[in-house]
Amino acid sequence: MSFSETLDKRIDIQEDYVGNEGFDKMIKYFRQQRPKPYEFNDIFSDEEIKKDMDDLFHAEQSFNEDFLGKKAKALEYIVMAGIKYGWLNDDEYKTDVIPSSRYDDAINHTDCVINFLNPETNEETFLGIDVTISQRINEIDNKIRYIADNLKNKKTNKIKYYKSPKTNTKGEITLPRVIIAISPEKIDHLIEIIGDKKTEEIKNDIVQYEFIQEIENQLLVYLKFIISKFLDITDKENDLLIKYYNLESIKNAIKVHQEEIDQDAQLKDLISLYLTPLTIISAIKNKKRKEFKKNEPSLSILSDLQIEHLDRKLARLTA
């Protein structure tokens, strides 16, 4: 066994279990799915993997996990279990969720990767999820600032150790990342229904709708930020983006400035990276509209508040 493999296994011993037998089985299942860096030695050198494992070891040693930190760790598995049980289930897009490697969790700030199959291109589309507790305001601000700083420099988020469940291809991927903040008051209930495999309750829990809405809102705000930052849009166009703030207004702005976008390959790739998962998430949300119906009024108000809040926060953090 190589040093990197030994170190990777030692790091992966870290306990995430919560004491609910059924939920802990789910945790064990996802832990087994985590990509192991030593399995990528046909892509990266042993020296590079060893350095990554050293960086991970030191990063995890520096974590000071409090009570909320343990709750946040449980949330990672709640979100992955929710997706597995159908929060984003859609036959057209063949949704999968893959836990990130320990390295990508700690270093690239991504807890899991959602993998869609784009039916128009038959290509995989990726979305990174970073889960946290809603009370951790400063932490959320830092996460948003990190994403915004990347966008300001046309940089993308990366996952280094990724293996596709659809094609078995592996290696580094680029993807947008969104932050899912869930109230700790909901955690015990979610652990219970997931642990008891109450499939219908899991599929229909209000958190599912909040989860989808939050992803859509963040992708909208980040795309609007990219458009406003890098395209020569008029005040009227900006006002329309703010007024309507939906997929169609984003697409219209891109269409109007397509020639300008085509002249900048890096910008074109960045817009596509965010627009493709937004289009898929919006389509899934529309298909689930009947399920959303009873929660739609409150979620619509919540969505508007989230968008306005995130838009202002992004402006403040990047000023």
PDB file of N, CA and C in Angstrom, residues 186-276:
ATOM      1  N   LYS A 186     -34.271  21.955  11.421  1.00  0.00           N
ATOM      2  CA  LYS A 186     -34.860  20.959  10.522  1.00  0.00           C
ATOM      3  C   LYS A 186     -34.050  19.666  10.463  1.00  0.00           C
ATOM      4  N   ILE A 187     -32.855  19.685  11.042  1.00  0.00           N
ATOM      5  CA  ILE A 187     -31.923  18.582  10.828  1.00  0.00           C
ATOM      6  C   ILE A 187     -32.401  17.274  11.471  1.00  0.00           C
ATOM      7  N   ASP A 188     -32.818  17.341  12.736  1.00  0.00           N
ATOM      8  CA  ASP A 188     -33.216  16.115  13.432  1.00  0.00           C
ATOM      9  C   ASP A 188     -34.388  15.431  12.726  1.00  0.00           C
ATOM     10  N   HIS A 189     -35.360  16.231  12.264  1.00  0.00           N
ATOM     11  CA  HIS A 189     -36.510  15.669  11.549  1.00  0.00           C
ATOM     12  C   HIS A 189     -36.055  14.986  10.262  1.00  0.00           C
ATOM     13  N   LEU A 190     -35.154  15.629   9.530  1.00  0.00           N
ATOM     14  CA  LEU A 190     -34.678  15.064   8.263  1.00  0.00           C
ATOM     15  C   LEU A 190     -33.866  13.793   8.495  1.00  0.00           C
ATOM     16  N   ILE A 191     -33.046  13.786   9.535  1.00  0.00           N
ATOM     17  CA  ILE A 191     -32.291  12.573   9.880  1.00  0.00           C
ATOM     18  C   ILE A 191     -33.259  11.430  10.175  1.00  0.00           C
ATOM     19  N   GLU A 192     -34.325  11.734  10.903  1.00  0.00           N
ATOM     20  CA  GLU A 192     -35.295  10.695  11.284  1.00  0.00           C
ATOM     21  C   GLU A 192     -35.999  10.104  10.070  1.00  0.00           C
ATOM     22  N   ILE A 193     -36.516  10.953   9.169  1.00  0.00           N
ATOM     23  CA  ILE A 193     -37.288  10.403   8.038  1.00  0.00           C
ATOM     24  C   ILE A 193     -36.376   9.715   7.024  1.00  0.00           C
ATOM     25  N   ILE A 194     -35.123  10.198   6.901  1.00  0.00           N
ATOM     26  CA  ILE A 194     -34.175   9.517   6.011  1.00  0.00           C
ATOM     27  C   ILE A 194     -33.742   8.192   6.634  1.00  0.00           C
ATOM     28  N   GLY A 195     -33.478   8.207   7.942  1.00  0.00           N
ATOM     29  CA  GLY A 195     -33.081   6.978   8.629  1.00  0.00           C
ATOM     30  C   GLY A 195     -34.153   5.910   8.573  1.00  0.00           C
ATOM     31  N   ASP A 196     -35.429   6.344   8.615  1.00  0.00           N
ATOM     32  CA  ASP A 196     -36.550   5.392   8.561  1.00  0.00           C
ATOM     33  C   ASP A 196     -36.998   5.097   7.128  1.00  0.00           C
ATOM     34  N   LYS A 197     -36.296   5.677   6.153  1.00  0.00           N
ATOM     35  CA  LYS A 197     -36.604   5.470   4.732  1.00  0.00           C
ATOM     36  C   LYS A 197     -38.067   5.799   4.400  1.00  0.00           C
ATOM     37  N   LYS A 198     -38.535   6.907   4.959  1.00  0.00           N
ATOM     38  CA  LYS A 198     -39.900   7.357   4.669  1.00  0.00           C
ATOM     39  C   LYS A 198     -39.876   8.116   3.347  1.00  0.00           C
ATOM     40  N   THR A 199     -39.865   7.339   2.274  1.00  0.00           N
ATOM     41  CA  THR A 199     -39.590   7.867   0.936  1.00  0.00           C
ATOM     42  C   THR A 199     -40.483   9.034   0.562  1.00  0.00           C
ATOM     43  N   GLU A 200     -41.784   8.889   0.756  1.00  0.00           N
ATOM     44  CA  GLU A 200     -42.713   9.946   0.348  1.00  0.00           C
ATOM     45  C   GLU A 200     -42.506  11.214   1.167  1.00  0.00           C
ATOM     46  N   GLU A 201     -42.263  11.058   2.470  1.00  0.00           N
ATOM     47  CA  GLU A 201     -41.996  12.231   3.312  1.00  0.00           C
ATOM     48  C   GLU A 201     -40.714  12.932   2.877  1.00  0.00           C
ATOM     49  N   ILE A 202     -39.689  12.152   2.550  1.00  0.00           N
ATOM     50  CA  ILE A 202     -38.418  12.735   2.101  1.00  0.00           C
ATOM     51  C   ILE A 202     -38.636  13.499   0.795  1.00  0.00           C
ATOM     52  N   LYS A 203     -39.341  12.861  -0.145  1.00  0.00           N
ATOM     53  CA  LYS A 203     -39.555  13.478  -1.465  1.00  0.00           C
ATOM     54  C   LYS A 203     -40.381  14.750  -1.381  1.00  0.00           C
ATOM     55  N   ASN A 204     -41.310  14.812  -0.403  1.00  0.00           N
ATOM     56  CA  ASN A 204     -42.241  15.927  -0.352  1.00  0.00           C
ATOM     57  C   ASN A 204     -41.939  16.940   0.742  1.00  0.00           C
ATOM     58  N   ASP A 205     -40.823  16.765   1.433  1.00  0.00           N
ATOM     59  CA  ASP A 205     -40.496  17.708   2.500  1.00  0.00           C
ATOM     60  C   ASP A 205     -40.266  19.101   1.924  1.00  0.00           C
ATOM     61  N   ILE A 206     -40.690  20.124   2.666  1.00  0.00           N
ATOM     62  CA  ILE A 206     -40.566  21.509   2.230  1.00  0.00           C
ATOM     63  C   ILE A 206     -39.121  21.872   1.896  1.00  0.00           C
ATOM     64  N   VAL A 207     -38.150  21.210   2.562  1.00  0.00           N
ATOM     65  CA  VAL A 207     -36.737  21.511   2.303  1.00  0.00           C
ATOM     66  C   VAL A 207     -36.386  21.252   0.839  1.00  0.00           C
ATOM     67  N   GLN A 208     -37.053  20.256   0.205  1.00  0.00           N
ATOM     68  CA  GLN A 208     -36.799  19.998  -1.212  1.00  0.00           C
ATOM     69  C   GLN A 208     -37.063  21.244  -2.048  1.00  0.00           C
ATOM     70  N   TYR A 209     -38.186  21.901  -1.795  1.00  0.00           N
ATOM     71  CA  TYR A 209     -38.573  23.059  -2.593  1.00  0.00           C
ATOM     72  C   TYR A 209     -37.636  24.241  -2.320  1.00  0.00           C
ATOM     73  N   GLU A 210     -37.268  24.389  -1.042  1.00  0.00           N
ATOM     74  CA  GLU A 210     -36.324  25.448  -0.689  1.00  0.00           C
ATOM     75  C   GLU A 210     -34.969  25.193  -1.352  1.00  0.00           C
ATOM     76  N   PHE A 211     -34.578  23.935  -1.397  1.00  0.00           N
ATOM     77  CA  PHE A 211     -33.307  23.518  -1.995  1.00  0.00           C
ATOM     78  C   PHE A 211     -33.262  23.888  -3.483  1.00  0.00           C
ATOM     79  N   ILE A 212     -34.290  23.505  -4.216  1.00  0.00           N
ATOM     80  CA  ILE A 212     -34.347  23.812  -5.654  1.00  0.00           C
ATOM     81  C   ILE A 212     -34.385  25.311  -5.881  1.00  0.00           C
ATOM     82  N   GLN A 213     -35.210  26.011  -5.074  1.00  0.00           N
ATOM     83  CA  GLN A 213     -35.335  27.459  -5.239  1.00  0.00           C
ATOM     84  C   GLN A 213     -34.019  28.168  -4.966  1.00  0.00           C
ATOM     85  N   GLU A 214     -33.312  27.693  -3.936  1.00  0.00           N
ATOM     86  CA  GLU A 214     -32.049  28.333  -3.572  1.00  0.00           C
ATOM     87  C   GLU A 214     -30.999  28.146  -4.668  1.00  0.00           C
ATOM     88  N   ILE A 215     -30.949  26.970  -5.255  1.00  0.00           N
ATOM     89  CA  ILE A 215     -30.015  26.742  -6.365  1.00  0.00           C
ATOM     90  C   ILE A 215     -30.340  27.670  -7.522  1.00  0.00           C
ATOM     91  N   GLU A 216     -31.615  27.724  -7.902  1.00  0.00           N
ATOM     92  CA  GLU A 216     -32.016  28.569  -9.024  1.00  0.00           C
ATOM     93  C   GLU A 216     -31.686  30.038  -8.746  1.00  0.00           C
ATOM     94  N   ASN A 217     -31.996  30.503  -7.546  1.00  0.00           N
ATOM     95  CA  ASN A 217     -31.750  31.900  -7.205  1.00  0.00           C
ATOM     96  C   ASN A 217     -30.271  32.255  -7.305  1.00  0.00           C
ATOM     97  N   GLN A 218     -29.424  31.393  -6.768  1.00  0.00           N
ATOM     98  CA  GLN A 218     -27.993  31.710  -6.781  1.00  0.00           C
ATOM     99  C   GLN A 218     -27.432  31.701  -8.193  1.00  0.00           C
ATOM    100  N   LEU A 219     -27.818  30.739  -8.995  1.00  0.00           N
ATOM    101  CA  LEU A 219     -27.324  30.712 -10.373  1.00  0.00           C
ATOM    102  C   LEU A 219     -27.792  31.946 -11.138  1.00  0.00           C
ATOM    103  N   LEU A 220     -29.031  32.391 -10.889  1.00  0.00           N
ATOM    104  CA  LEU A 220     -29.547  33.617 -11.511  1.00  0.00           C
ATOM    105  C   LEU A 220     -28.717  34.821 -11.100  1.00  0.00           C
ATOM    106  N   VAL A 221     -28.461  34.950  -9.799  1.00  0.00           N
ATOM    107  CA  VAL A 221     -27.723  36.113  -9.300  1.00  0.00           C
ATOM    108  C   VAL A 221     -26.285  36.110  -9.815  1.00  0.00           C
ATOM    109  N   TYR A 222     -25.641  34.942  -9.841  1.00  0.00           N
ATOM    110  CA  TYR A 222     -24.266  34.880 -10.321  1.00  0.00           C
ATOM    111  C   TYR A 222     -24.189  35.197 -11.816  1.00  0.00           C
ATOM    112  N   LEU A 223     -25.164  34.727 -12.579  1.00  0.00           N
ATOM    113  CA  LEU A 223     -25.169  35.040 -14.016  1.00  0.00           C
ATOM    114  C   LEU A 223     -25.428  36.523 -14.249  1.00  0.00           C
ATOM    115  N   LYS A 224     -26.338  37.098 -13.486  1.00  0.00           N
ATOM    116  CA  LYS A 224     -26.596  38.537 -13.611  1.00  0.00           C
ATOM    117  C   LYS A 224     -25.330  39.326 -13.261  1.00  0.00           C
ATOM    118  N   PHE A 225     -24.605  38.860 -12.248  1.00  0.00           N
ATOM    119  CA  PHE A 225     -23.348  39.501 -11.852  1.00  0.00           C
ATOM    120  C   PHE A 225     -22.341  39.445 -13.001  1.00  0.00           C
ATOM    121  N   ILE A 226     -22.213  38.281 -13.639  1.00  0.00           N
ATOM    122  CA  ILE A 226     -21.288  38.115 -14.768  1.00  0.00           C
ATOM    123  C   ILE A 226     -21.670  39.050 -15.914  1.00  0.00           C
ATOM    124  N   ILE A 227     -22.954  39.091 -16.244  1.00  0.00           N
ATOM    125  CA  ILE A 227     -23.437  39.926 -17.351  1.00  0.00           C
ATOM    126  C   ILE A 227     -23.185  41.404 -17.068  1.00  0.00           C
ATOM    127  N   SER A 228     -23.520  41.839 -15.856  1.00  0.00           N
ATOM    128  CA  SER A 228     -23.338  43.252 -15.498  1.00  0.00           C
ATOM    129  C   SER A 228     -21.869  43.633 -15.431  1.00  0.00           C
ATOM    130  N   LYS A 229     -21.030  42.683 -15.027  1.00  0.00           N
ATOM    131  CA  LYS A 229     -19.602  42.966 -14.844  1.00  0.00           C
ATOM    132  C   LYS A 229     -18.854  43.044 -16.171  1.00  0.00           C
ATOM    133  N   PHE A 230     -19.193  42.163 -17.112  1.00  0.00           N
ATOM    134  CA  PHE A 230     -18.346  42.019 -18.295  1.00  0.00           C
ATOM    135  C   PHE A 230     -18.983  42.460 -19.615  1.00  0.00           C
ATOM    136  N   LEU A 231     -20.286  42.690 -19.620  1.00  0.00           N
ATOM    137  CA  LEU A 231     -20.934  43.106 -20.860  1.00  0.00           C
ATOM    138  C   LEU A 231     -21.322  44.576 -20.798  1.00  0.00           C
ATOM    139  N   ASP A 232     -21.354  45.195 -21.950  1.00  0.00           N
ATOM    140  CA  ASP A 232     -21.674  46.626 -22.036  1.00  0.00           C
ATOM    141  C   ASP A 232     -23.195  46.795 -22.085  1.00  0.00           C
ATOM    142  N   ILE A 233     -23.833  46.556 -20.922  1.00  0.00           N
ATOM    143  CA  ILE A 233     -25.290  46.656 -20.901  1.00  0.00           C
ATOM    144  C   ILE A 233     -25.723  48.060 -20.494  1.00  0.00           C
ATOM    145  N   THR A 234     -26.876  48.476 -20.974  1.00  0.00           N
ATOM    146  CA  THR A 234     -27.411  49.800 -20.665  1.00  0.00           C
ATOM    147  C   THR A 234     -28.098  49.784 -19.305  1.00  0.00           C
ATOM    148  N   ASP A 235     -28.364  50.972 -18.772  1.00  0.00           N
ATOM    149  CA  ASP A 235     -29.083  51.068 -17.503  1.00  0.00           C
ATOM    150  C   ASP A 235     -30.464  50.433 -17.626  1.00  0.00           C
ATOM    151  N   LYS A 236     -31.099  50.604 -18.791  1.00  0.00           N
ATOM    152  CA  LYS A 236     -32.428  50.028 -19.001  1.00  0.00           C
ATOM    153  C   LYS A 236     -32.359  48.496 -18.970  1.00  0.00           C
ATOM    154  N   GLU A 237     -31.336  47.928 -19.618  1.00  0.00           N
ATOM    155  CA  GLU A 237     -31.179  46.468 -19.611  1.00  0.00           C
ATOM    156  C   GLU A 237     -30.943  45.963 -18.191  1.00  0.00           C
ATOM    157  N   ASN A 238     -30.139  46.700 -17.432  1.00  0.00           N
ATOM    158  CA  ASN A 238     -29.856  46.298 -16.052  1.00  0.00           C
ATOM    159  C   ASN A 238     -31.123  46.356 -15.199  1.00  0.00           C
ATOM    160  N   ASP A 239     -31.920  47.413 -15.410  1.00  0.00           N
ATOM    161  CA  ASP A 239     -33.183  47.542 -14.671  1.00  0.00           C
ATOM    162  C   ASP A 239     -34.126  46.376 -14.983  1.00  0.00           C
ATOM    163  N   LEU A 240     -34.156  45.947 -16.243  1.00  0.00           N
ATOM    164  CA  LEU A 240     -35.023  44.830 -16.638  1.00  0.00           C
ATOM    165  C   LEU A 240     -34.548  43.520 -15.999  1.00  0.00           C
ATOM    166  N   LEU A 241     -33.225  43.358 -15.936  1.00  0.00           N
ATOM    167  CA  LEU A 241     -32.684  42.156 -15.290  1.00  0.00           C
ATOM    168  C   LEU A 241     -33.093  42.110 -13.819  1.00  0.00           C
ATOM    169  N   ILE A 242     -33.026  43.257 -13.155  1.00  0.00           N
ATOM    170  CA  ILE A 242     -33.386  43.324 -11.737  1.00  0.00           C
ATOM    171  C   ILE A 242     -34.886  43.140 -11.552  1.00  0.00           C
ATOM    172  N   LYS A 243     -35.668  43.730 -12.454  1.00  0.00           N
ATOM    173  CA  LYS A 243     -37.134  43.682 -12.326  1.00  0.00           C
ATOM    174  C   LYS A 243     -37.661  42.256 -12.480  1.00  0.00           C
ATOM    175  N   TYR A 244     -37.171  41.539 -13.493  1.00  0.00           N
ATOM    176  CA  TYR A 244     -37.733  40.222 -13.792  1.00  0.00           C
ATOM    177  C   TYR A 244     -36.911  39.070 -13.209  1.00  0.00           C
ATOM    178  N   TYR A 245     -35.635  39.194 -13.213  1.00  0.00           N
ATOM    179  CA  TYR A 245     -34.718  38.253 -12.556  1.00  0.00           C
ATOM    180  C   TYR A 245     -35.147  36.796 -12.726  1.00  0.00           C
ATOM    181  N   ASN A 246     -35.223  36.350 -13.957  1.00  0.00           N
ATOM    182  CA  ASN A 246     -35.558  34.955 -14.224  1.00  0.00           C
ATOM    183  C   ASN A 246     -34.727  34.448 -15.389  1.00  0.00           C
ATOM    184  N   LEU A 247     -34.898  33.192 -15.721  1.00  0.00           N
ATOM    185  CA  LEU A 247     -34.099  32.577 -16.774  1.00  0.00           C
ATOM    186  C   LEU A 247     -34.277  33.283 -18.104  1.00  0.00           C
ATOM    187  N   GLU A 248     -35.509  33.663 -18.426  1.00  0.00           N
ATOM    188  CA  GLU A 248     -35.764  34.295 -19.725  1.00  0.00           C
ATOM    189  C   GLU A 248     -35.080  35.650 -19.839  1.00  0.00           C
ATOM    190  N   SER A 249     -35.090  36.449 -18.772  1.00  0.00           N
ATOM    191  CA  SER A 249     -34.428  37.760 -18.830  1.00  0.00           C
ATOM    192  C   SER A 249     -32.920  37.596 -18.983  1.00  0.00           C
ATOM    193  N   ILE A 250     -32.359  36.576 -18.343  1.00  0.00           N
ATOM    194  CA  ILE A 250     -30.926  36.282 -18.490  1.00  0.00           C
ATOM    195  C   ILE A 250     -30.620  35.864 -19.930  1.00  0.00           C
ATOM    196  N   LYS A 251     -31.441  34.962 -20.459  1.00  0.00           N
ATOM    197  CA  LYS A 251     -31.235  34.490 -21.840  1.00  0.00           C
ATOM    198  C   LYS A 251     -31.370  35.636 -22.844  1.00  0.00           C
ATOM    199  N   ASN A 252     -32.331  36.515 -22.614  1.00  0.00           N
ATOM    200  CA  ASN A 252     -32.516  37.654 -23.526  1.00  0.00           C
ATOM    201  C   ASN A 252     -31.300  38.566 -23.520  1.00  0.00           C
ATOM    202  N   ALA A 253     -30.759  38.830 -22.331  1.00  0.00           N
ATOM    203  CA  ALA A 253     -29.568  39.682 -22.229  1.00  0.00           C
ATOM    204  C   ALA A 253     -28.387  39.040 -22.954  1.00  0.00           C
ATOM    205  N   ILE A 254     -28.244  37.736 -22.807  1.00  0.00           N
ATOM    206  CA  ILE A 254     -27.159  37.021 -23.487  1.00  0.00           C
ATOM    207  C   ILE A 254     -27.354  37.074 -25.002  1.00  0.00           C
ATOM    208  N   LYS A 255     -28.588  36.893 -25.433  1.00  0.00           N
ATOM    209  CA  LYS A 255     -28.882  36.917 -26.878  1.00  0.00           C
ATOM    210  C   LYS A 255     -28.546  38.271 -27.485  1.00  0.00           C
ATOM    211  N   VAL A 256     -28.918  39.349 -26.801  1.00  0.00           N
ATOM    212  CA  VAL A 256     -28.649  40.710 -27.300  1.00  0.00           C
ATOM    213  C   VAL A 256     -27.145  40.960 -27.429  1.00  0.00           C
ATOM    214  N   HIS A 257     -26.372  40.374 -26.514  1.00  0.00           N
ATOM    215  CA  HIS A 257     -24.921  40.646 -26.480  1.00  0.00           C
ATOM    216  C   HIS A 257     -24.102  39.442 -26.953  1.00  0.00           C
ATOM    217  N   GLN A 258     -24.730  38.557 -27.734  1.00  0.00           N
ATOM    218  CA  GLN A 258     -24.046  37.330 -28.147  1.00  0.00           C
ATOM    219  C   GLN A 258     -22.769  37.612 -28.936  1.00  0.00           C
ATOM    220  N   GLU A 259     -22.814  38.590 -29.796  1.00  0.00           N
ATOM    221  CA  GLU A 259     -21.623  38.912 -30.601  1.00  0.00           C
ATOM    222  C   GLU A 259     -20.475  39.358 -29.704  1.00  0.00           C
ATOM    223  N   GLU A 260     -20.791  40.160 -28.710  1.00  0.00           N
ATOM    224  CA  GLU A 260     -19.788  40.617 -27.752  1.00  0.00           C
ATOM    225  C   GLU A 260     -19.228  39.438 -26.950  1.00  0.00           C
ATOM    226  N   ILE A 261     -20.104  38.518 -26.569  1.00  0.00           N
ATOM    227  CA  ILE A 261     -19.687  37.339 -25.804  1.00  0.00           C
ATOM    228  C   ILE A 261     -18.788  36.444 -26.640  1.00  0.00           C
ATOM    229  N   ASP A 262     -19.132  36.274 -27.915  1.00  0.00           N
ATOM    230  CA  ASP A 262     -18.367  35.384 -28.796  1.00  0.00           C
ATOM    231  C   ASP A 262     -16.922  35.838 -28.986  1.00  0.00           C
ATOM    232  N   GLN A 263     -16.656  37.096 -28.724  1.00  0.00           N
ATOM    233  CA  GLN A 263     -15.292  37.623 -28.894  1.00  0.00           C
ATOM    234  C   GLN A 263     -14.400  37.336 -27.688  1.00  0.00           C
ATOM    235  N   ASP A 264     -14.987  36.811 -26.635  1.00  0.00           N
ATOM    236  CA  ASP A 264     -14.225  36.509 -25.415  1.00  0.00           C
ATOM    237  C   ASP A 264     -14.491  35.057 -25.030  1.00  0.00           C
ATOM    238  N   ALA A 265     -13.600  34.154 -25.422  1.00  0.00           N
ATOM    239  CA  ALA A 265     -13.810  32.712 -25.211  1.00  0.00           C
ATOM    240  C   ALA A 265     -13.945  32.364 -23.729  1.00  0.00           C
ATOM    241  N   GLN A 266     -13.156  33.035 -22.884  1.00  0.00           N
ATOM    242  CA  GLN A 266     -13.196  32.746 -21.447  1.00  0.00           C
ATOM    243  C   GLN A 266     -14.552  33.135 -20.855  1.00  0.00           C
ATOM    244  N   LEU A 267     -15.066  34.291 -21.263  1.00  0.00           N
ATOM    245  CA  LEU A 267     -16.370  34.751 -20.795  1.00  0.00           C
ATOM    246  C   LEU A 267     -17.481  33.845 -21.321  1.00  0.00           C
ATOM    247  N   LYS A 268     -17.374  33.455 -22.572  1.00  0.00           N
ATOM    248  CA  LYS A 268     -18.382  32.571 -23.180  1.00  0.00           C
ATOM    249  C   LYS A 268     -18.458  31.249 -22.414  1.00  0.00           C
ATOM    250  N   ASP A 269     -17.322  30.683 -22.079  1.00  0.00           N
ATOM    251  CA  ASP A 269     -17.290  29.419 -21.330  1.00  0.00           C
ATOM    252  C   ASP A 269     -17.873  29.602 -19.927  1.00  0.00           C
ATOM    253  N   LEU A 270     -17.560  30.743 -19.299  1.00  0.00           N
ATOM    254  CA  LEU A 270     -18.053  31.007 -17.950  1.00  0.00           C
ATOM    255  C   LEU A 270     -19.579  31.125 -17.931  1.00  0.00           C
ATOM    256  N   ILE A 271     -20.121  31.846 -18.904  1.00  0.00           N
ATOM    257  CA  ILE A 271     -21.583  31.993 -18.991  1.00  0.00           C
ATOM    258  C   ILE A 271     -22.238  30.639 -19.229  1.00  0.00           C
ATOM    259  N   SER A 272     -21.676  29.859 -20.123  1.00  0.00           N
ATOM    260  CA  SER A 272     -22.228  28.537 -20.417  1.00  0.00           C
ATOM    261  C   SER A 272     -22.178  27.628 -19.200  1.00  0.00           C
ATOM    262  N   LEU A 273     -21.107  27.749 -18.434  1.00  0.00           N
ATOM    263  CA  LEU A 273     -20.924  26.913 -17.250  1.00  0.00           C
ATOM    264  C   LEU A 273     -22.057  27.126 -16.242  1.00  0.00           C
ATOM    265  N   TYR A 274     -22.539  28.375 -16.140  1.00  0.00           N
ATOM    266  CA  TYR A 274     -23.616  28.691 -15.205  1.00  0.00           C
ATOM    267  C   TYR A 274     -24.995  28.569 -15.842  1.00  0.00           C
ATOM    268  N   LEU A 275     -25.094  28.900 -17.127  1.00  0.00           N
ATOM    269  CA  LEU A 275     -26.399  28.904 -17.789  1.00  0.00           C
ATOM    270  C   LEU A 275     -26.962  27.492 -17.972  1.00  0.00           C
ATOM    271  N   THR A 276     -26.104  26.527 -18.282  1.00  0.00           N
ATOM    272  CA  THR A 276     -26.593  25.167 -18.544  1.00  0.00           C
ATOM    273  C   THR A 276     -27.252  24.542 -17.316  1.00  0.00           C
TER     274      THR A 276
END
